[in-house]
mmCIF file of C-alpha atoms and ligand atoms in Angstrom:
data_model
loop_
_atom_site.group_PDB
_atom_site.id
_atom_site.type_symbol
_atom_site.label_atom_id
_atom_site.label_comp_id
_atom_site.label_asym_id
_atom_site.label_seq_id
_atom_site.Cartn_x
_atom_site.Cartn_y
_atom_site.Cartn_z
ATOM 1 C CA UNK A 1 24.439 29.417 -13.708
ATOM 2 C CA UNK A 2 24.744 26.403 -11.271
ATOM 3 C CA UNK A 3 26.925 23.911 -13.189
ATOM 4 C CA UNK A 4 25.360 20.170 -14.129
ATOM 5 C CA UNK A 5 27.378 17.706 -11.531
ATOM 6 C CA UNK A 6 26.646 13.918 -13.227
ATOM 7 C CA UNK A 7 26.589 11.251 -10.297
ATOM 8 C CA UNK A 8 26.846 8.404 -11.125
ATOM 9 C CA UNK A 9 24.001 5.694 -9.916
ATOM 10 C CA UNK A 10 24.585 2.358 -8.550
ATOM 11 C CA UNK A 11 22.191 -0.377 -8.638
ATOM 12 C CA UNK A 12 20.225 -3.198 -6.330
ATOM 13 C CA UNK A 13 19.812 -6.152 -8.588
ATOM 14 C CA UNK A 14 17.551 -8.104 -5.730
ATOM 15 C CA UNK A 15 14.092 -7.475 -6.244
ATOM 16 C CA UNK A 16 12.418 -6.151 -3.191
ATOM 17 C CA UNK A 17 8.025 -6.471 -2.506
ATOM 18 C CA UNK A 18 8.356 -2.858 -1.266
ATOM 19 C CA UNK A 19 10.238 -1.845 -4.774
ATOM 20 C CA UNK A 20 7.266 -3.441 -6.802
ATOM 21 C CA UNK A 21 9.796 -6.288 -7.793
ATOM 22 C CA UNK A 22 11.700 -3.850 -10.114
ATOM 23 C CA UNK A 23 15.639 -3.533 -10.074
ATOM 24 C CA UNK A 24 16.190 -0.085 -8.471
ATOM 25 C CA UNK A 25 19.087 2.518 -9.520
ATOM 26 C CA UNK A 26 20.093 4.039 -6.365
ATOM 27 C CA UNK A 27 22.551 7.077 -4.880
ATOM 28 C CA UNK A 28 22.833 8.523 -1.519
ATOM 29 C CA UNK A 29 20.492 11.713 -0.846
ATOM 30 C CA UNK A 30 23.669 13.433 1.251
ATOM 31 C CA UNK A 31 25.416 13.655 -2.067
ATOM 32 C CA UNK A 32 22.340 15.058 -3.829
ATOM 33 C CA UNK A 33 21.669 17.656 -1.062
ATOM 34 C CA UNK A 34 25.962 17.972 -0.944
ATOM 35 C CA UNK A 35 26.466 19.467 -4.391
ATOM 36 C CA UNK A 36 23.229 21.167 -4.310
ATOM 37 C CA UNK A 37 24.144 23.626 -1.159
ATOM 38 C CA UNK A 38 27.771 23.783 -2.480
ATOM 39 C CA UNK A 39 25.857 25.009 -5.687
ATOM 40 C CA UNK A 40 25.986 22.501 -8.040
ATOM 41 C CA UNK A 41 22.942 20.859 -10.024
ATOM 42 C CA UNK A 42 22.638 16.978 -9.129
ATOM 43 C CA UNK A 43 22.176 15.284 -12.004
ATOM 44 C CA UNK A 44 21.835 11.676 -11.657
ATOM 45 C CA UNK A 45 23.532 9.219 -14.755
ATOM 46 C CA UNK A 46 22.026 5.396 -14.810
ATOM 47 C CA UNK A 47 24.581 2.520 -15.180
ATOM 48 C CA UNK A 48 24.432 2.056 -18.789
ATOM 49 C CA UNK A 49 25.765 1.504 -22.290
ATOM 50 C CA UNK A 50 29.326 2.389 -22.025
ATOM 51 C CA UNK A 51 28.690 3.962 -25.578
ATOM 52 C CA UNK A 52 26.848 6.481 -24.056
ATOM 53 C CA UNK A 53 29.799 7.760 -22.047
ATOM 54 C CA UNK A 54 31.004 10.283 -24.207
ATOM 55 C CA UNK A 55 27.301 12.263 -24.533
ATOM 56 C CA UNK A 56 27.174 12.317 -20.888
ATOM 57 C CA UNK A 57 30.800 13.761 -20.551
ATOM 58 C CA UNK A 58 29.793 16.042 -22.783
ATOM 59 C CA UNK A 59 26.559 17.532 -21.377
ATOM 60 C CA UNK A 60 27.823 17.796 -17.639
ATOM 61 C CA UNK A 61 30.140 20.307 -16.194
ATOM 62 C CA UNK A 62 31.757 18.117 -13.573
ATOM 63 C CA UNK A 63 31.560 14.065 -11.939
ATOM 64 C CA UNK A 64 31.147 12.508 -8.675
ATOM 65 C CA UNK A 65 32.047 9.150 -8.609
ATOM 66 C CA UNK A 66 29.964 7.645 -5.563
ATOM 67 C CA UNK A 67 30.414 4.692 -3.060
ATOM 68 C CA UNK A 68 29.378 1.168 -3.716
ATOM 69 C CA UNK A 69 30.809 -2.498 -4.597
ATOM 70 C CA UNK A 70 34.068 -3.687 -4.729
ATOM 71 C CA UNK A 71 35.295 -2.793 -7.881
ATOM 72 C CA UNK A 72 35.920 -6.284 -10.220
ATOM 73 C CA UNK A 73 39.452 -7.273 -10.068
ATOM 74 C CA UNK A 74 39.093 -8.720 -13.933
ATOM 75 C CA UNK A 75 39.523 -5.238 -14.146
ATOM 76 C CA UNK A 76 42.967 -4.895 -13.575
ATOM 77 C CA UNK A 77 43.678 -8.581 -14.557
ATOM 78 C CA UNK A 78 43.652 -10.381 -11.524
ATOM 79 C CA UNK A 79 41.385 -13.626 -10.203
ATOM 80 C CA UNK A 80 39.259 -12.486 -7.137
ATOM 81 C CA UNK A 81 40.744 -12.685 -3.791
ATOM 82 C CA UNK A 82 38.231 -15.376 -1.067
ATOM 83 C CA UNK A 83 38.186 -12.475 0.451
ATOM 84 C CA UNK A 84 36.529 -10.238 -2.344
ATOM 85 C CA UNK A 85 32.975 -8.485 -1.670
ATOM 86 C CA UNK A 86 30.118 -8.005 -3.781
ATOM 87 C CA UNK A 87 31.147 -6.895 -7.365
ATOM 88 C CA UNK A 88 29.174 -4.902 -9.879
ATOM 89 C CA UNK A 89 31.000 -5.036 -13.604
ATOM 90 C CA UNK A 90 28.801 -3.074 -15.425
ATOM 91 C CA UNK A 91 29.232 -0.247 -13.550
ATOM 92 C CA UNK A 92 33.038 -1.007 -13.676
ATOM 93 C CA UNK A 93 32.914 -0.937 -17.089
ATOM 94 C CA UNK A 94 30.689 1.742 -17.269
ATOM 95 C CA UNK A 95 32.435 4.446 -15.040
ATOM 96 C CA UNK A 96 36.048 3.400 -16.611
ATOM 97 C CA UNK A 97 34.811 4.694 -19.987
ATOM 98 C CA UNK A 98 33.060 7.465 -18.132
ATOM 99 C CA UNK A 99 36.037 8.218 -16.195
ATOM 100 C CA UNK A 100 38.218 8.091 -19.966
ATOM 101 C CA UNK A 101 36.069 10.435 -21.302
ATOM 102 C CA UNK A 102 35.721 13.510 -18.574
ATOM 103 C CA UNK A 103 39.879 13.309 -18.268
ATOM 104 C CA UNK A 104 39.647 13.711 -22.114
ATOM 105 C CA UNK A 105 37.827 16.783 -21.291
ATOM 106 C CA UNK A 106 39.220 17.981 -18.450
ATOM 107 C CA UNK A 107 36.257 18.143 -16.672
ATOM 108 C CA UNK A 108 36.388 18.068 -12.558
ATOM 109 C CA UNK A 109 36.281 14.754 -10.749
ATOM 110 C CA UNK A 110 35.334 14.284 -7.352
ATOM 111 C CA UNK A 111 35.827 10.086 -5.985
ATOM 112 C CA UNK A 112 34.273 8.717 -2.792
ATOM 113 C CA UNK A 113 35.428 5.694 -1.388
ATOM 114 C CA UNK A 114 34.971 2.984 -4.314
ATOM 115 C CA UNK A 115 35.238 6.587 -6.969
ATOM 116 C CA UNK A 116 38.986 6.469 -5.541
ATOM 117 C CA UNK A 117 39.015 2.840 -6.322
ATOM 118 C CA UNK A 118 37.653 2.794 -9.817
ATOM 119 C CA UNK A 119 39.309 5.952 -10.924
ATOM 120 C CA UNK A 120 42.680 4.605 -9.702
ATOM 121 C CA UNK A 121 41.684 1.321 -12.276
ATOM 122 C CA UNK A 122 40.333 3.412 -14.910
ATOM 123 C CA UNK A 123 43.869 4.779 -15.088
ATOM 124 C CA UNK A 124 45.810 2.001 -14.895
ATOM 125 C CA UNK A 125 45.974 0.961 -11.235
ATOM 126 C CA UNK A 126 44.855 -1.610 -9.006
ATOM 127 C CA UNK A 127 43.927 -2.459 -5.824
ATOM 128 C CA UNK A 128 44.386 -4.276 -2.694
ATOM 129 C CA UNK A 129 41.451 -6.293 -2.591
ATOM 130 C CA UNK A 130 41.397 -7.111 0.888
ATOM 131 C CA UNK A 131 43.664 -5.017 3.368
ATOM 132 C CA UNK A 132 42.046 -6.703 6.717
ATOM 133 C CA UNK A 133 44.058 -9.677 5.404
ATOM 134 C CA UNK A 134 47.511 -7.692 5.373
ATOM 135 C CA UNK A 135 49.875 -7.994 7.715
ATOM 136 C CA UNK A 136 50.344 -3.922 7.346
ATOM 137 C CA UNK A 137 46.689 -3.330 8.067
ATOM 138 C CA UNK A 138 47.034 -2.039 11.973
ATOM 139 C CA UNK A 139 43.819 0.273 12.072
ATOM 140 C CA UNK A 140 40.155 -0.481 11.669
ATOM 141 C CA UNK A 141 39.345 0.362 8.006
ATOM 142 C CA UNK A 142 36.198 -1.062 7.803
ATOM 143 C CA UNK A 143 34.525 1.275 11.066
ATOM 144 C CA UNK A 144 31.054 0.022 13.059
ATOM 145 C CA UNK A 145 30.829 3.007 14.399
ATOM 146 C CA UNK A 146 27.409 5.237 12.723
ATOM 147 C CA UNK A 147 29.902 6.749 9.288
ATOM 148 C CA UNK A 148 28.514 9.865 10.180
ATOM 149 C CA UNK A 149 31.176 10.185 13.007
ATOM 150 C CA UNK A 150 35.186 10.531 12.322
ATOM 151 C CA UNK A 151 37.080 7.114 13.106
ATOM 152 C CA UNK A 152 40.793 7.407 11.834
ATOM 153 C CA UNK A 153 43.272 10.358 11.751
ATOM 154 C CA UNK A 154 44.783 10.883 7.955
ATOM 155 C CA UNK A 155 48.201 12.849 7.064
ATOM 156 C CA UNK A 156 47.981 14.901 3.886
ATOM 157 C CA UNK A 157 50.683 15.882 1.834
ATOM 158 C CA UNK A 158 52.231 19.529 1.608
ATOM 159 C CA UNK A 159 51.739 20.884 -1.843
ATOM 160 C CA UNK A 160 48.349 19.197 -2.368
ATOM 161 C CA UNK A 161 45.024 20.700 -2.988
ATOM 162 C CA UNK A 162 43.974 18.726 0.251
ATOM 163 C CA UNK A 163 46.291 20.518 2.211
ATOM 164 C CA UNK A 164 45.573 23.881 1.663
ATOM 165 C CA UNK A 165 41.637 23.003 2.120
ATOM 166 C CA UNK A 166 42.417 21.230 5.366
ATOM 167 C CA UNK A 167 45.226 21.065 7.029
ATOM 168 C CA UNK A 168 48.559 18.775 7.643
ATOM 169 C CA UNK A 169 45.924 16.225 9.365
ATOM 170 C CA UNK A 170 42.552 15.678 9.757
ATOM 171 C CA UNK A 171 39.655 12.949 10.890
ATOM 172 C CA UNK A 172 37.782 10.829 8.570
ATOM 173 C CA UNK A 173 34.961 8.149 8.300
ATOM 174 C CA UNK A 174 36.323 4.815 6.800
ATOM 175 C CA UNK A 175 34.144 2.369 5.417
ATOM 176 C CA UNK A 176 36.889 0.153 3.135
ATOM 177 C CA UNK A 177 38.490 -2.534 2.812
ATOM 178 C CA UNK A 178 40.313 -2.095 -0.380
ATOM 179 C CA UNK A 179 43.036 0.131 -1.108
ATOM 180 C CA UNK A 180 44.915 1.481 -3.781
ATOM 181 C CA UNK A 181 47.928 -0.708 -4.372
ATOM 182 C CA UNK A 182 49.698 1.054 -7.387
ATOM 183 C CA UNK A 183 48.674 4.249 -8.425
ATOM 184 C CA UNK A 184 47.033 4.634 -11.864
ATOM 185 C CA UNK A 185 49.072 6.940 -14.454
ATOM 186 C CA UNK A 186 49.187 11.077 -14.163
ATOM 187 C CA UNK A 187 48.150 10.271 -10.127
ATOM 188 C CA UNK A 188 49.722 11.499 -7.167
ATOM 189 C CA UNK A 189 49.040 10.148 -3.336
ATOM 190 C CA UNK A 190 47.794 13.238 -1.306
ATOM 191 C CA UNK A 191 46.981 11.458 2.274
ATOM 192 C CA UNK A 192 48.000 8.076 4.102
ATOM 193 C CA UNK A 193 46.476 6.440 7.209
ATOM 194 C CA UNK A 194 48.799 5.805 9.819
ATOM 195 C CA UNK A 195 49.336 2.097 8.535
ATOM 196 C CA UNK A 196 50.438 3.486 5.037
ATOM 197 C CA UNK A 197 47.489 3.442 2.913
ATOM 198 C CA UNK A 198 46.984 5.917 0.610
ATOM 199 C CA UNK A 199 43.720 7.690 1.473
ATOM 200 C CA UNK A 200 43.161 10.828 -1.464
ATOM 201 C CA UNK A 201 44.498 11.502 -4.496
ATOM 202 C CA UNK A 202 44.851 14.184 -7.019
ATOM 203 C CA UNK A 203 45.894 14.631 -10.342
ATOM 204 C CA UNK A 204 49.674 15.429 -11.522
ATOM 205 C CA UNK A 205 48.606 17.552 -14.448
ATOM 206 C CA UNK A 206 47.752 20.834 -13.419
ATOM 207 C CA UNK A 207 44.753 21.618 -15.626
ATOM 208 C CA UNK A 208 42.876 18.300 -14.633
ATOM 209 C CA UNK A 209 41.266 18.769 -11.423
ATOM 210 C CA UNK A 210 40.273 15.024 -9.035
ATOM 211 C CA UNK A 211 39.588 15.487 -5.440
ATOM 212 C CA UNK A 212 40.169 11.790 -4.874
ATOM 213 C CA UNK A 213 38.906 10.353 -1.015
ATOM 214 C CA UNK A 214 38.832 7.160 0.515
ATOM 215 C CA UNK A 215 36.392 8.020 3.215
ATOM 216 C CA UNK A 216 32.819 9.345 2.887
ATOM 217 C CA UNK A 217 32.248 12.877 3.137
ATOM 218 C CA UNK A 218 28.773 12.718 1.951
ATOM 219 C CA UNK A 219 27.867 10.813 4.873
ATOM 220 C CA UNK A 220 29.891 13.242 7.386
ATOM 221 C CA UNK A 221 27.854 16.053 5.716
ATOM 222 C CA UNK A 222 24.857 14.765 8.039
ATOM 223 C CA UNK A 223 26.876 16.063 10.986
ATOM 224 C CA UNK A 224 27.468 19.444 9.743
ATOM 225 C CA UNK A 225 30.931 18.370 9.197
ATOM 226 C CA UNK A 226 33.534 21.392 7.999
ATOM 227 C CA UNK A 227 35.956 19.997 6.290
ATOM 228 C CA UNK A 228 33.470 17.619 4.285
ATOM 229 C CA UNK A 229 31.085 20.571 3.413
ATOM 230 C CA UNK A 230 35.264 22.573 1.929
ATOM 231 C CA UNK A 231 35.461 19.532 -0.235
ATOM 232 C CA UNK A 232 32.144 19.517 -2.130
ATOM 233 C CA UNK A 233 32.339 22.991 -2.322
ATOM 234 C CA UNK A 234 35.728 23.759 -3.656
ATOM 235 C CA UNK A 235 34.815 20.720 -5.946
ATOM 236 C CA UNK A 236 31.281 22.506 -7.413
ATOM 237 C CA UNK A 237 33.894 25.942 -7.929
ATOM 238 C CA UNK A 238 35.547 24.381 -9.771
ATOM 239 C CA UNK A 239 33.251 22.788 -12.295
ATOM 240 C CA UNK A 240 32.047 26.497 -12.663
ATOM 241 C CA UNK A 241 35.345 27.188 -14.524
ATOM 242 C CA UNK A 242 35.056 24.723 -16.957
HETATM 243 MN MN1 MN B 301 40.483 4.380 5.931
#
């Protein structure tokens, strides 16, 4: 039996003639077609009533938490930043109960990009909401290259699950410009950039497995990319176990 991976949707709130005027819940197809060739079914979860968190943590086997807005700092009580992007609280909120209710079931977890970001909140943590305004910020985190192509060089941590997938080192997309600042309880940094930001996390607590990244290996999947395609899949094995 494939297990049921629940992605969570974002949303476009503009209303677009060629979208019949209707708000439109959106995720990217590369993480659709992702978990389905690492054998996973996609199952895609609305931003909703946070009440309904629990049922959906229930009926799926594992989570990806997708890419998308910068998460709300009223979230981890602080006043936005000038420098803050496009916010979308409801799916804050949303994915923080989510997030709550899959760790109380020790269900799989597997963050892109803003996923690190919330998940990182969710537990406690916050962010840097603007790193290209940091004095420490000495690579481009934010790449204009297509994302599909590697940008920045990452160190991983021995004794990680990261590690033994890929290596010491290894080249990633980057398409942020937050960062964790502190790290969220039971949390453990697994890579840095070269400037000293963490880039993937994973959890301290054995049984509870998060594959944590903040790059986009969705989007590197359109390039065939190895390492990308070891992530969803050890990710999808392991929501088999549960
Ligand atoms: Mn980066």
């Amino acid at each position: 039996m494939r297990p049921i991976i629940g992605i969570v949707t974002s949303q476009l709130n503009e209303q677009i003639k060629e979208l019949s005027y209707t708000e439109i819940a959106y995720t990217p197809l590369e993480t659709i077609e992702g978990i389905y060739k690492a054998g996973g079914s996609p199952f895609l979860l609305p931003i909703t009533d946070k009440k309904l968190a629990k049922q959906y943590a229930k009926e799926i086997d594992g989570l990806v938490l997708s890419g998308g807005h910068d998460v709300s700092p009223i979230f981890y009580g602080e006043e936005p930043s000038p420098n803050l992007k496009e916010t979308l609280p409801p799916r804050d909120e949303f994915e923080i109960e989510l997030v709550k209710e899959i760790l109380i079931l020790q269900k799989p977890i597997f963050a892109i990009c803003r996923g690190l970001q919330i998940l990182n909140v969710a537990l406690g943590g916050n962010l840097h909401q603007d790193i290209d305004s940091l004095d420490k910020t000495r690579i481009k985190h934010l790449q204009t290259t297509h994302p599909k192509f590697s940008s920045h060089s990452v160190n991983i941590e021995k004794d990680s699950l990261l590690y033994k997938l890929l290596g010491k080192t290894t080249l990633v997309n980057t398409l942020h410009h937050q960062a964790i600042k502190t790290l969220g309880q039971d949390l453990i940094a697994t890579a840095f950039s070269s400037d000293g930001y963490i880039e993937a996390v994973e959890s301290k607590i054995p049984e509870q497995y998060i594959m944590a990244v903040q790059w986009h290996p969705e989007i590197l999947l359109i390039n065939d990319n190895e390492e990308a395609k070891k992530l969803f899949s050890n990710f999808v094995e392991n929501c088999k176990k549960k």
